[in-house]
C-alpha cells in the first residue's frame, strides 16, 4: 500500500478525489482553505471553484449533487453559519448523488472571531456528522461520508479542527473510484420544499435518524478499546490521541461519528467501567448526551471548556500531573511579536488617516482587522463577515447625525462581495448617511491570496469578468462613489473628510494591490 505524508486538508482533498467527487466548492477561511486549493491544483477531474460566500458554495454543491454528481462543499466553522439556511432545508430534500460538507472548527480561535462548537449544528439540522482524529482518518472518513450520503439520502458533515487540518501524517493512497453521473429524476415532492412537501419530508428525516443511530452503533466508526475496567474515557477528534498518550492504561470509547451518538455502545461501555469520563474540546456535547441517558460521567468539571486541548492539559486533568517546566531556548527578555499589517500595505494609509481624525471605525473580517492594533489603534467594532456596514448604520440610528459625521465602516473587497452588499443596500434604503470605505487590494489576502469575483481570475487562474465595485455601489443607490489610490495620502485624506461630512451615503474604494502580489 502506497503512503504519503499529507496535511489533513490535503488528505480530505485526496479522499474526495478517490471517492469519485466531481464538483468542489467553498469560500476561503482558515483552517479549511487548503482543501479547495489542493483539489484545484492536483485533481483536475473535479470541477472546483471559490464561491462568493459559503451559502452560495453549499447551494452550488447541493445543486450538483441533486443533478447527479458527487459533490463537496468546504468552509470554516463560522462559514457554516452563513450556509445554515440551505443546510437546514437540504436536510429535508436529501440528495441524489453524495453531498459532503467539510466543517473546520477552530478551538483556540487561532484565526477566528469565536470558538463555536459545530457539533450542535449537526444535531440541530438533523444531519450525520463524522469526526476524524487525524489526517489519515480525515481522508477515509471523507470517502465513507459520500457512501453514507447516498445510502441514507442525507448530506453528511465531516468535522475537523485546526489541529487536524494543519497537522501532517502518513495517509494511505488509493485509486479513484469510477462513480458514474446519476440520472436526475424530476421529483418536486422531494426537492421543492413548499409546506405541503416539507411536512412529509420531516417525517422522512426523523426516520433516517433512527437508521443512522443504528449505523452509529454498528458501523465501527465508534469503537471501544478495552484495557482497564477501572476507568473508561469517551473521547473524539484529536483529543483521542491526547488520551491515548497520557492515559495508556484506561479503556477508551473512541467516537468517530459524533451525531447521532451511539447510545447502545455508550451504555455497554459505561456498564463495564467503574469510573466514566468525557474528554472533548469545547462544549460538553458528548458529556451532556451521556447524562441524558441517565449515566454518571465526569467531564467539564476537570476538562476546560475554552481553548483547544493539549496532552499536558489532559494529563493534568486526568492524572493530576503538572507539566514539566519548559526549557528556555533564549536568555534574556524576548519581545512579543504580535501580528501586524505588512510594511507597505495599502490599508495602512487608510488607517493612518482614520486615526489622525479620530473617527469611530466599524470594522470587518480580513487582514485589515489588524487596524485595531498599534500603531493604528483605529477599529472599534467587528462582528462577522459583512457586519461593518450594518453596524455602521446601527451607530447612526442610535446616536444620530453627530455619529454619522464622525464615523466610517471599513470592509475588504472579498468581504464586501461575501456579505457586505446587502448591508450597503440597507444603508441606502433606510436613509442612512454614513461613509463606507472598501479596502480593495484586489485579492482575498487574509487566507493566502485567493482570487475572488473582483480580481478577474477564477480559482484556477483563468480570466473572467472582473466585478466593478464602483458600478455595483451605484446600482445599490449610492450617488457619491470615489475610487482612489490610498497611496496618494493627501487626496485620500481630503476625500475621506469630505465624504464623512456629506449628509448622504458615500462609498470610497481604496484600490491598490496587496503588497505581496507579484
Short mmCIF file of C-alpha atoms in Angstrom, two decimals:
data_model
loop_
_atom_site.label_atom_id
_atom_site.label_comp_id
_atom_site.label_asym_id
_atom_site.label_seq_id
_atom_site.Cartn_x
_atom_site.Cartn_y
_atom_site.Cartn_z
CA UNK A 1 0.00 0.00 0.00
CA UNK A 2 1.39 3.39 -1.04
CA UNK A 3 1.57 6.00 1.70
CA UNK A 4 2.28 9.71 1.65
CA UNK A 5 2.71 12.36 4.32
CA UNK A 6 -0.16 14.81 3.95
CA UNK A 7 -1.76 17.73 5.71
CA UNK A 8 -5.23 16.94 6.97
CA UNK A 9 -6.67 19.31 4.38
CA UNK A 10 -4.68 17.63 1.60
CA UNK A 11 -5.89 14.25 2.82
CA UNK A 12 -9.53 15.37 2.60
CA UNK A 13 -8.95 16.58 -0.95
CA UNK A 14 -7.46 13.19 -1.78
CA UNK A 15 -10.39 11.42 -0.17
CA UNK A 16 -12.85 13.42 -2.28
CA UNK A 17 -10.92 12.55 -5.43
CA UNK A 18 -10.72 8.85 -4.58
CA UNK A 19 -14.47 8.83 -3.82
CA UNK A 20 -15.27 9.97 -7.36
CA UNK A 21 -16.25 13.51 -6.42
CA UNK A 22 -17.00 15.68 -9.47
CA UNK A 23 -17.73 19.14 -8.03
CA UNK A 24 -15.99 21.04 -5.21
CA UNK A 25 -16.98 24.45 -3.88
CA UNK A 26 -16.02 26.63 -0.95
CA UNK A 27 -15.08 30.01 0.39
CA UNK A 28 -11.54 30.55 1.74
CA UNK A 29 -11.37 30.50 5.51
CA UNK A 30 -8.63 29.25 7.79
CA UNK A 31 -8.35 26.38 8.69
CA UNK A 32 -10.23 24.91 5.68
CA UNK A 33 -8.71 26.84 2.76
CA UNK A 34 -6.17 24.31 1.51
CA UNK A 35 -8.83 21.68 0.71
CA UNK A 36 -10.17 23.51 -2.35
CA UNK A 37 -6.70 24.77 -3.28
CA UNK A 38 -5.37 21.19 -3.28
CA UNK A 39 -8.29 19.95 -5.37
CA UNK A 40 -7.76 22.73 -7.92
CA UNK A 41 -4.02 22.08 -8.06
CA UNK A 42 -3.89 18.27 -8.07
CA UNK A 43 -7.24 16.82 -9.16
CA UNK A 44 -8.40 18.21 -12.50
CA UNK A 45 -11.19 15.60 -12.71
CA UNK A 46 -13.05 17.65 -10.08
CA UNK A 47 -14.61 20.93 -11.18
CA UNK A 48 -13.64 23.29 -8.36
CA UNK A 49 -14.46 26.90 -7.58
CA UNK A 50 -14.38 29.63 -4.99
CA UNK A 51 -17.89 30.95 -4.42
CA UNK A 52 -18.73 34.48 -3.22
CA UNK A 53 -19.67 33.06 0.19
CA UNK A 54 -20.36 29.77 1.96
CA UNK A 55 -24.12 29.90 1.39
CA UNK A 56 -23.61 30.01 -2.36
CA UNK A 57 -20.91 27.34 -2.15
CA UNK A 58 -23.30 24.93 -0.44
CA UNK A 59 -26.10 25.75 -2.86
CA UNK A 60 -23.86 25.01 -5.85
CA UNK A 61 -22.65 21.74 -4.33
CA UNK A 62 -26.20 20.73 -3.40
CA UNK A 63 -27.42 21.53 -6.91
CA UNK A 64 -24.66 19.41 -8.39
CA UNK A 65 -25.48 16.53 -6.02
CA UNK A 66 -29.18 16.66 -6.84
CA UNK A 67 -28.24 16.77 -10.54
CA UNK A 68 -26.32 13.51 -10.06
CA UNK A 69 -22.68 14.38 -9.31
CA UNK A 70 -20.88 13.58 -6.07
CA UNK A 71 -20.02 16.99 -4.61
CA UNK A 72 -18.22 18.57 -1.68
CA UNK A 73 -18.52 21.99 -0.03
CA UNK A 74 -15.80 23.23 2.35
CA UNK A 75 -15.84 26.02 4.93
CA UNK A 76 -14.68 27.00 8.39
CA UNK A 77 -16.98 26.85 11.40
CA UNK A 78 -18.35 30.39 11.13
CA UNK A 79 -18.84 29.79 7.42
CA UNK A 80 -21.36 27.09 8.25
CA UNK A 81 -23.36 29.82 9.99
CA UNK A 82 -23.55 31.64 6.66
CA UNK A 83 -24.62 28.40 4.96
CA UNK A 84 -27.15 27.48 7.66
CA UNK A 85 -30.20 28.45 5.61
CA UNK A 86 -29.59 25.97 2.78
CA UNK A 87 -28.06 23.48 5.24
CA UNK A 88 -31.34 23.04 7.13
CA UNK A 89 -33.52 22.86 4.02
CA UNK A 90 -31.24 20.46 2.14
CA UNK A 91 -31.52 18.25 5.22
CA UNK A 92 -35.16 17.82 4.20
CA UNK A 93 -34.59 17.42 0.45
CA UNK A 94 -31.84 14.87 0.83
CA UNK A 95 -29.56 14.16 -2.12
CA UNK A 96 -29.27 12.20 -5.33
CA UNK A 97 -25.51 11.72 -5.57
CA UNK A 98 -23.46 12.09 -2.41
CA UNK A 99 -23.03 15.52 -0.79
CA UNK A 100 -20.30 16.03 1.81
CA UNK A 101 -19.86 19.23 3.81
CA UNK A 102 -16.46 19.82 5.39
CA UNK A 103 -16.70 21.95 8.53
CA UNK A 104 -13.44 23.14 10.13
CA UNK A 105 -13.86 24.21 13.75
CA UNK A 106 -11.19 26.40 15.36
CA UNK A 107 -10.70 25.60 19.08
CA UNK A 108 -8.45 28.29 20.50
CA UNK A 109 -9.74 30.83 17.95
CA UNK A 110 -6.37 30.85 16.22
CA UNK A 111 -7.80 32.61 13.18
CA UNK A 112 -11.43 33.22 14.05
CA UNK A 113 -13.74 35.51 15.98
CA UNK A 114 -15.11 32.70 18.14
CA UNK A 115 -14.64 29.08 19.21
CA UNK A 116 -18.12 27.76 18.42
CA UNK A 117 -18.64 24.00 18.51
CA UNK A 118 -20.47 22.97 15.35
CA UNK A 119 -21.43 19.54 16.64
CA UNK A 120 -24.54 21.41 17.78
CA UNK A 121 -25.34 22.43 14.20
CA UNK A 122 -25.34 18.81 13.04
CA UNK A 123 -27.78 17.94 15.80
CA UNK A 124 -29.97 20.95 15.05
CA UNK A 125 -30.01 20.25 11.30
CA UNK A 126 -30.59 16.53 11.96
CA UNK A 127 -27.61 15.60 9.80
CA UNK A 128 -24.97 12.92 10.41
CA UNK A 129 -21.53 14.18 11.40
CA UNK A 130 -18.23 12.33 11.28
CA UNK A 131 -15.32 13.46 13.47
CA UNK A 132 -11.87 12.16 12.39
CA UNK A 133 -8.97 12.22 14.83
CA UNK A 134 -6.05 12.62 12.38
CA UNK A 135 -5.30 13.25 8.67
CA UNK A 136 -5.43 9.55 7.76
CA UNK A 137 -8.92 9.23 9.22
CA UNK A 138 -9.93 12.53 7.63
CA UNK A 139 -9.26 11.04 4.21
CA UNK A 140 -11.05 7.76 4.94
CA UNK A 141 -14.00 9.45 6.66
CA UNK A 142 -14.46 11.69 3.61
CA UNK A 143 -14.81 8.61 1.42
CA UNK A 144 -17.18 6.97 3.92
CA UNK A 145 -19.24 10.17 4.07
CA UNK A 146 -20.01 10.02 0.34
CA UNK A 147 -21.29 6.45 0.66
CA UNK A 148 -23.30 7.33 3.77
CA UNK A 149 -24.82 10.29 1.98
CA UNK A 150 -26.17 8.12 -0.80
CA UNK A 151 -27.18 5.23 1.47
CA UNK A 152 -29.20 7.40 3.85
CA UNK A 153 -30.22 10.19 1.41
CA UNK A 154 -28.61 12.81 3.66
CA UNK A 155 -25.93 15.45 3.39
CA UNK A 156 -23.06 14.35 5.64
CA UNK A 157 -20.89 16.76 7.62
CA UNK A 158 -17.26 15.91 8.27
CA UNK A 159 -15.98 18.00 11.18
CA UNK A 160 -12.29 18.68 11.52
CA UNK A 161 -10.42 21.12 13.74
CA UNK A 162 -7.44 23.37 13.16
CA UNK A 163 -5.07 20.81 14.67
CA UNK A 164 -6.22 18.11 12.21
CA UNK A 165 -6.45 20.43 9.19
CA UNK A 166 -2.86 21.63 9.60
CA UNK A 167 -1.08 18.60 11.04
CA UNK A 168 0.69 16.02 8.91
CA UNK A 169 0.53 12.24 8.98
CA UNK A 170 1.05 9.19 6.81
CA UNK A 171 -2.01 8.65 4.64
CA UNK A 172 -2.85 5.58 2.56
CA UNK A 173 -3.11 6.44 -1.13
CA UNK A 174 -5.77 4.71 -3.23
CA UNK A 175 -7.15 4.91 -6.74
CA UNK A 176 -10.06 7.00 -7.94
CA UNK A 177 -13.41 5.24 -7.84
CA UNK A 178 -15.33 5.33 -11.10
CA UNK A 179 -18.67 6.76 -9.99
CA UNK A 180 -20.95 7.47 -12.96
CA UNK A 181 -23.13 10.54 -13.06
CA UNK A 182 -26.53 9.61 -11.67
CA UNK A 183 -29.70 10.33 -13.61
CA UNK A 184 -31.66 13.34 -12.48
CA UNK A 185 -35.31 12.49 -11.92
CA UNK A 186 -37.76 15.37 -11.61
CA UNK A 187 -39.29 14.93 -8.18
CA UNK A 188 -40.83 18.16 -6.85
CA UNK A 189 -42.15 16.47 -3.70
CA UNK A 190 -38.55 15.70 -2.75
CA UNK A 191 -36.73 18.78 -3.96
CA UNK A 192 -39.27 21.64 -3.72
CA UNK A 193 -39.85 22.48 -0.06
CA UNK A 194 -43.22 24.16 -0.03
CA UNK A 195 -45.00 23.43 3.28
CA UNK A 196 -47.08 20.59 1.81
CA UNK A 197 -43.85 18.83 0.77
CA UNK A 198 -41.76 19.81 3.79
CA UNK A 199 -44.06 18.18 6.35
CA UNK A 200 -43.75 14.61 4.98
CA UNK A 201 -40.02 15.15 4.34
CA UNK A 202 -39.60 15.98 8.03
CA UNK A 203 -41.08 12.57 8.84
CA UNK A 204 -38.53 11.03 6.47
CA UNK A 205 -35.69 12.90 8.21
CA UNK A 206 -36.74 11.54 11.61
CA UNK A 207 -36.99 8.01 10.21
CA UNK A 208 -33.49 8.29 8.75
CA UNK A 209 -32.13 9.50 12.10
CA UNK A 210 -33.29 6.23 13.68
CA UNK A 211 -31.46 4.26 10.98
CA UNK A 212 -28.39 6.47 11.39
CA UNK A 213 -28.34 5.78 15.13
CA UNK A 214 -28.23 2.06 14.40
CA UNK A 215 -25.44 2.73 11.92
CA UNK A 216 -23.57 4.73 14.56
CA UNK A 217 -23.75 1.77 16.94
CA UNK A 218 -22.75 -0.87 14.41
CA UNK A 219 -20.56 0.69 11.70
CA UNK A 220 -17.24 0.58 13.53
CA UNK A 221 -16.81 4.34 13.27
CA UNK A 222 -17.28 4.35 17.03
CA UNK A 223 -15.26 1.67 18.78
CA UNK A 224 -14.23 0.50 22.22
CA UNK A 225 -10.56 -0.07 23.07
CA UNK A 226 -10.59 -2.23 26.21
CA UNK A 227 -7.80 -2.01 28.75
CA UNK A 228 -8.51 -1.50 32.46
CA UNK A 229 -12.11 -1.75 33.63
CA UNK A 230 -11.40 0.74 36.40
CA UNK A 231 -11.57 3.89 34.31
CA UNK A 232 -13.23 4.48 30.95
CA UNK A 233 -12.87 7.59 28.79
CA UNK A 234 -15.17 8.67 25.97
CA UNK A 235 -13.37 10.97 23.58
CA UNK A 236 -13.32 12.21 19.98
CA UNK A 237 -11.24 14.05 17.41
CA UNK A 238 -7.66 14.98 18.18
CA UNK A 239 -8.36 14.62 21.92
CA UNK A 240 -8.39 10.85 21.34
CA UNK A 241 -4.64 10.92 20.69
CA UNK A 242 -4.02 13.01 23.80
CA UNK A 243 -5.95 10.47 25.86
CA UNK A 244 -4.04 7.54 24.37
CA UNK A 245 -0.75 9.29 25.11
CA UNK A 246 -1.49 10.32 28.68
CA UNK A 247 -3.84 7.53 29.84
CA UNK A 248 -2.36 4.37 28.27
CA UNK A 249 -3.94 2.02 30.83
CA UNK A 250 -7.51 3.30 30.53
CA UNK A 251 -10.24 1.91 28.31
CA UNK A 252 -11.45 4.27 25.58
CA UNK A 253 -14.68 4.66 23.64
CA UNK A 254 -13.47 6.49 20.55
CA UNK A 255 -16.23 8.48 18.89
CA UNK A 256 -15.77 8.80 15.13
CA UNK A 257 -19.42 9.50 14.34
CA UNK A 258 -20.38 12.30 16.65
CA UNK A 259 -24.01 12.58 15.53
CA UNK A 260 -26.12 10.61 16.04
CA UNK A 261 -24.17 9.30 19.00
CA UNK A 262 -24.11 5.51 19.64
CA UNK A 263 -26.37 5.09 22.66
CA UNK A 264 -26.07 1.28 22.81
CA UNK A 265 -22.29 1.37 22.63
CA UNK A 266 -22.15 4.10 25.28
CA UNK A 267 -24.36 2.07 27.64
CA UNK A 268 -22.27 -1.06 27.07
CA UNK A 269 -19.04 0.81 27.75
CA UNK A 270 -20.38 2.65 30.82
CA UNK A 271 -21.73 -0.55 32.37
CA UNK A 272 -18.30 -2.18 32.41
CA UNK A 273 -16.11 0.54 33.90
CA UNK A 274 -16.02 1.82 37.47
CA UNK A 275 -15.47 5.48 36.54
CA UNK A 276 -16.55 7.23 33.34
CA UNK A 277 -15.03 10.40 31.88
CA UNK A 278 -15.55 12.53 28.78
CA UNK A 279 -12.53 14.26 27.26
CA UNK A 280 -13.62 16.59 24.47
CA UNK A 281 -12.69 20.03 23.19
CA UNK A 282 -15.04 22.97 23.68
CA UNK A 283 -18.63 22.14 24.71
CA UNK A 284 -19.78 19.13 26.78
CA UNK A 285 -21.56 17.71 23.74
CA UNK A 286 -20.82 14.03 24.42
CA UNK A 287 -20.98 14.54 28.18
CA UNK A 288 -24.48 16.04 28.06
CA UNK A 289 -25.72 13.24 25.81
CA UNK A 290 -24.36 10.58 28.17
CA UNK A 291 -26.03 12.31 31.11
CA UNK A 292 -29.32 12.34 29.15
CA UNK A 293 -29.10 8.53 29.12
CA UNK A 294 -29.05 8.58 32.93
CA UNK A 295 -25.36 7.68 33.13
CA UNK A 296 -22.97 9.36 35.56
CA UNK A 297 -19.96 10.88 33.82
CA UNK A 298 -17.28 13.45 34.67
CA UNK A 299 -16.23 15.93 32.03
CA UNK A 300 -16.14 19.69 32.16
CA UNK A 301 -15.63 19.68 35.92
CA UNK A 302 -11.99 18.88 35.12
CA UNK A 303 -11.62 19.44 31.34
CA UNK A 304 -11.52 23.11 30.24
CA UNK A 305 -14.44 24.32 28.11
CA UNK A 306 -12.38 27.10 26.50
CA UNK A 307 -9.45 26.81 24.10
CA UNK A 308 -8.04 23.69 22.49
CA UNK A 309 -6.74 20.78 24.48
CA UNK A 310 -3.13 19.60 24.67
CA UNK A 311 -1.59 16.41 26.07
CA UNK A 312 -0.38 18.45 29.06
CA UNK A 313 -3.89 19.72 29.83
CA UNK A 314 -5.36 16.22 29.56
CA UNK A 315 -2.56 14.75 31.67
CA UNK A 316 -3.07 17.34 34.39
CA UNK A 317 -6.84 16.82 34.42
CA UNK A 318 -6.88 13.03 34.29
CA UNK A 319 -3.71 12.15 36.19
CA UNK A 320 -3.16 15.21 38.40
CA UNK A 321 0.29 15.66 36.89
CA UNK A 322 1.80 19.07 36.29
CA UNK A 323 3.64 19.60 33.02
CA UNK A 324 7.43 19.88 33.39
CA UNK A 325 8.74 23.43 33.11
CA UNK A 326 9.70 24.42 29.59
CA UNK A 327 13.42 24.65 28.90
CA UNK A 328 14.23 28.23 27.91
CA UNK A 329 15.80 28.44 24.47
CA UNK A 330 16.97 32.01 24.77
CA UNK A 331 18.46 34.11 27.51
CA UNK A 332 17.01 37.47 28.45
CA UNK A 333 13.64 39.03 27.71
CA UNK A 334 12.34 38.26 24.25
CA UNK A 335 9.85 40.85 22.97
CA UNK A 336 6.49 39.60 21.77
CA UNK A 337 5.72 39.59 18.06
CA UNK A 338 2.00 40.29 17.60
CA UNK A 339 0.62 40.19 14.06
CA UNK A 340 0.52 43.40 12.09
CA UNK A 341 -0.12 44.83 8.66
CA UNK A 342 2.73 44.20 6.22
CA UNK A 343 5.17 47.01 5.50
CA UNK A 344 3.74 48.91 2.56
CA UNK A 345 0.22 47.50 3.00
CA UNK A 346 -2.25 49.82 1.20
CA UNK A 347 -4.64 49.55 4.15
CA UNK A 348 -2.12 51.30 6.38
CA UNK A 349 -2.55 54.59 4.54
CA UNK A 350 -6.29 54.50 5.24
CA UNK A 351 -5.87 53.67 8.93
CA UNK A 352 -3.36 56.49 9.38
CA UNK A 353 -5.98 58.98 8.18
CA UNK A 354 -8.72 57.43 10.30
CA UNK A 355 -6.52 57.62 13.37
CA UNK A 356 -5.49 61.20 12.66
CA UNK A 357 -9.14 62.31 12.58
CA UNK A 358 -10.16 60.08 15.47
CA UNK A 359 -13.10 58.58 13.58
CA UNK A 360 -15.18 55.78 15.07
CA UNK A 361 -14.39 52.80 12.83
CA UNK A 362 -16.77 49.88 12.39
CA UNK A 363 -14.52 47.10 11.14
CA UNK A 364 -14.90 43.76 9.44
CA UNK A 365 -13.17 40.40 8.88
CA UNK A 366 -9.92 40.50 6.95
CA UNK A 367 -6.24 41.26 7.42
CA UNK A 368 -7.34 44.89 7.84
CA UNK A 369 -8.87 43.84 11.17
CA UNK A 370 -5.29 44.29 12.40
CA UNK A 371 -6.03 48.01 12.23
CA UNK A 372 -7.30 47.53 15.79
CA UNK A 373 -3.70 47.08 16.98
CA UNK A 374 -0.93 49.64 17.44
CA UNK A 375 0.33 51.71 15.77
CA UNK A 376 -3.08 52.37 14.17
CA UNK A 377 -5.49 51.52 17.00
CA UNK A 378 -8.30 52.52 14.67
CA UNK A 379 -11.05 49.94 14.86
CA UNK A 380 -13.84 49.99 17.41
CA UNK A 381 -16.25 47.20 16.44
CA UNK A 382 -16.06 43.96 14.48
CA UNK A 383 -18.61 41.18 14.33
CA UNK A 384 -18.77 38.80 11.38
CA UNK A 385 -18.25 38.87 7.63
CA UNK A 386 -20.09 41.87 6.23
CA UNK A 387 -21.26 43.23 9.59
CA UNK A 388 -19.37 46.52 9.42
CA UNK A 389 -21.90 48.31 7.19
CA UNK A 390 -24.94 47.15 9.15
CA UNK A 391 -23.27 48.07 12.44
CA UNK A 392 -22.30 51.44 10.99
CA UNK A 393 -25.96 52.01 10.16
CA UNK A 394 -26.87 50.98 13.71
CA UNK A 395 -24.44 53.51 15.17
CA UNK A 396 -26.14 56.25 13.17
CA UNK A 397 -29.63 55.07 14.14
CA UNK A 398 -28.65 55.04 17.81
CA UNK A 399 -26.68 58.28 18.03
CA UNK A 400 -27.86 60.35 15.07
CA UNK A 401 -26.14 62.72 12.68
CA UNK A 402 -23.28 63.61 15.03
CA UNK A 403 -22.11 59.98 14.97
CA UNK A 404 -22.62 59.66 11.22
CA UNK A 405 -20.36 62.70 10.69
CA UNK A 406 -17.64 61.17 12.82
CA UNK A 407 -17.53 57.51 11.77
CA UNK A 408 -16.89 55.13 8.88
CA UNK A 409 -17.29 51.48 8.01
CA UNK A 410 -14.29 49.65 6.54
CA UNK A 411 -14.64 46.38 4.62
CA UNK A 412 -12.43 44.41 2.23
CA UNK A 413 -13.27 43.70 -1.39
CA UNK A 414 -13.81 39.96 -0.88
CA UNK A 415 -15.76 40.55 2.34
CA UNK A 416 -17.93 43.17 0.64
CA UNK A 417 -18.80 40.64 -2.05
CA UNK A 418 -19.28 37.89 0.56
CA UNK A 419 -21.95 39.66 2.61
CA UNK A 420 -21.48 43.42 2.58
CA UNK A 421 -23.61 44.26 -0.44
CA UNK A 422 -26.90 43.73 1.40
CA UNK A 423 -25.65 45.99 4.20
CA UNK A 424 -24.98 48.75 1.68
CA UNK A 425 -28.46 48.31 0.19
CA UNK A 426 -29.90 48.63 3.71
CA UNK A 427 -27.87 51.79 4.34
CA UNK A 428 -29.33 53.43 1.24
CA UNK A 429 -32.86 52.05 1.54
CA UNK A 430 -33.27 53.13 5.15
CA UNK A 431 -31.83 56.60 4.51
CA UNK A 432 -28.52 56.26 6.26
CA UNK A 433 -25.91 58.92 5.55
CA UNK A 434 -22.70 57.14 6.50
CA UNK A 435 -19.45 56.52 4.64
CA UNK A 436 -18.24 53.06 3.63
CA UNK A 437 -14.59 52.50 2.74
CA UNK A 438 -13.98 49.39 0.64
CA UNK A 439 -10.34 48.37 1.10
CA UNK A 440 -9.82 46.86 -2.35
CA UNK A 441 -6.43 45.14 -2.50
CA UNK A 442 -7.53 43.01 -5.49
CA UNK A 443 -7.32 39.69 -3.66
CA UNK A 444 -8.56 37.69 -0.66
CA UNK A 445 -5.35 38.31 1.25
CA UNK A 446 -6.02 37.12 4.80
CA UNK A 447 -6.42 33.45 3.88
CA UNK A 448 -3.49 33.26 1.49
CA UNK A 449 -4.23 35.30 -1.65
CA UNK A 450 -7.20 33.54 -3.21
CA UNK A 451 -8.92 35.09 -6.21
CA UNK A 452 -12.43 36.48 -5.86
CA UNK A 453 -15.05 37.92 -8.26
CA UNK A 454 -13.34 41.34 -8.18
CA UNK A 455 -9.89 40.02 -9.08
CA UNK A 456 -10.81 39.00 -12.63
CA UNK A 457 -9.50 35.45 -12.27
CA UNK A 458 -11.08 32.14 -11.28
CA UNK A 459 -9.69 29.68 -8.74
CA UNK A 460 -7.58 28.09 -11.48
CA UNK A 461 -6.26 31.46 -12.65
CA UNK A 462 -8.39 31.69 -15.78
CA UNK A 463 -9.50 35.21 -16.83
CA UNK A 464 -13.13 36.01 -16.04
CA UNK A 465 -15.40 39.01 -15.59
CA UNK A 466 -13.96 41.47 -13.08
CA UNK A 467 -16.72 42.71 -10.80
CA UNK A 468 -16.87 46.52 -10.85
CA UNK A 469 -17.32 47.56 -7.22
CA UNK A 470 -17.96 51.20 -8.16
CA UNK A 471 -20.78 50.31 -10.57
CA UNK A 472 -22.16 47.86 -8.03
CA UNK A 473 -22.21 50.55 -5.34
CA UNK A 474 -24.01 52.93 -7.68
CA UNK A 475 -26.52 50.20 -8.54
CA UNK A 476 -27.25 49.93 -4.80
CA UNK A 477 -28.26 53.60 -4.89
CA UNK A 478 -25.07 55.36 -3.75
CA UNK A 479 -24.52 58.56 -5.72
CA UNK A 480 -21.22 59.53 -4.12
CA UNK A 481 -18.73 56.83 -5.20
CA UNK A 482 -15.00 57.57 -5.35
CA UNK A 483 -12.19 55.27 -6.48
CA UNK A 484 -8.81 56.33 -5.13
CA UNK A 485 -5.26 55.03 -4.74
CA UNK A 486 -4.70 55.17 -0.96
CA UNK A 487 -1.01 55.80 -1.50
CA UNK A 488 -1.96 59.33 -2.58
CA UNK A 489 -2.32 60.27 1.07
CA UNK A 490 -3.15 63.94 0.51
CA UNK A 491 -6.04 63.12 -1.82
CA UNK A 492 -7.06 60.22 0.42
CA UNK A 493 -7.39 62.44 3.48
CA UNK A 494 -9.27 65.10 1.53
CA UNK A 495 -11.68 62.50 0.12
CA UNK A 496 -12.38 60.81 3.45
CA UNK A 497 -13.05 64.06 5.30
CA UNK A 498 -15.31 65.36 2.54
CA UNK A 499 -17.33 62.15 2.28
CA UNK A 500 -17.75 61.73 6.03
CA UNK A 501 -19.04 65.32 6.19
CA UNK A 502 -21.57 64.74 3.37
CA UNK A 503 -25.10 64.11 4.60
CA UNK A 504 -25.83 61.25 2.21
CA UNK A 505 -24.46 57.73 1.69
CA UNK A 506 -20.99 57.55 0.18
CA UNK A 507 -18.54 54.81 -0.82
CA UNK A 508 -14.80 55.24 -1.09
CA UNK A 509 -12.97 52.42 -2.89
CA UNK A 510 -9.35 52.49 -1.73
CA UNK A 511 -7.92 50.48 -4.61
CA UNK A 512 -4.34 49.26 -4.60
CA UNK A 513 -2.91 45.76 -4.94
CA UNK A 514 -1.77 43.87 -1.88
CA UNK A 515 1.93 44.50 -1.35
CA UNK A 516 2.58 40.73 -1.51
CA UNK A 517 1.12 40.29 -5.01
CA UNK A 518 3.88 40.00 -7.59
#
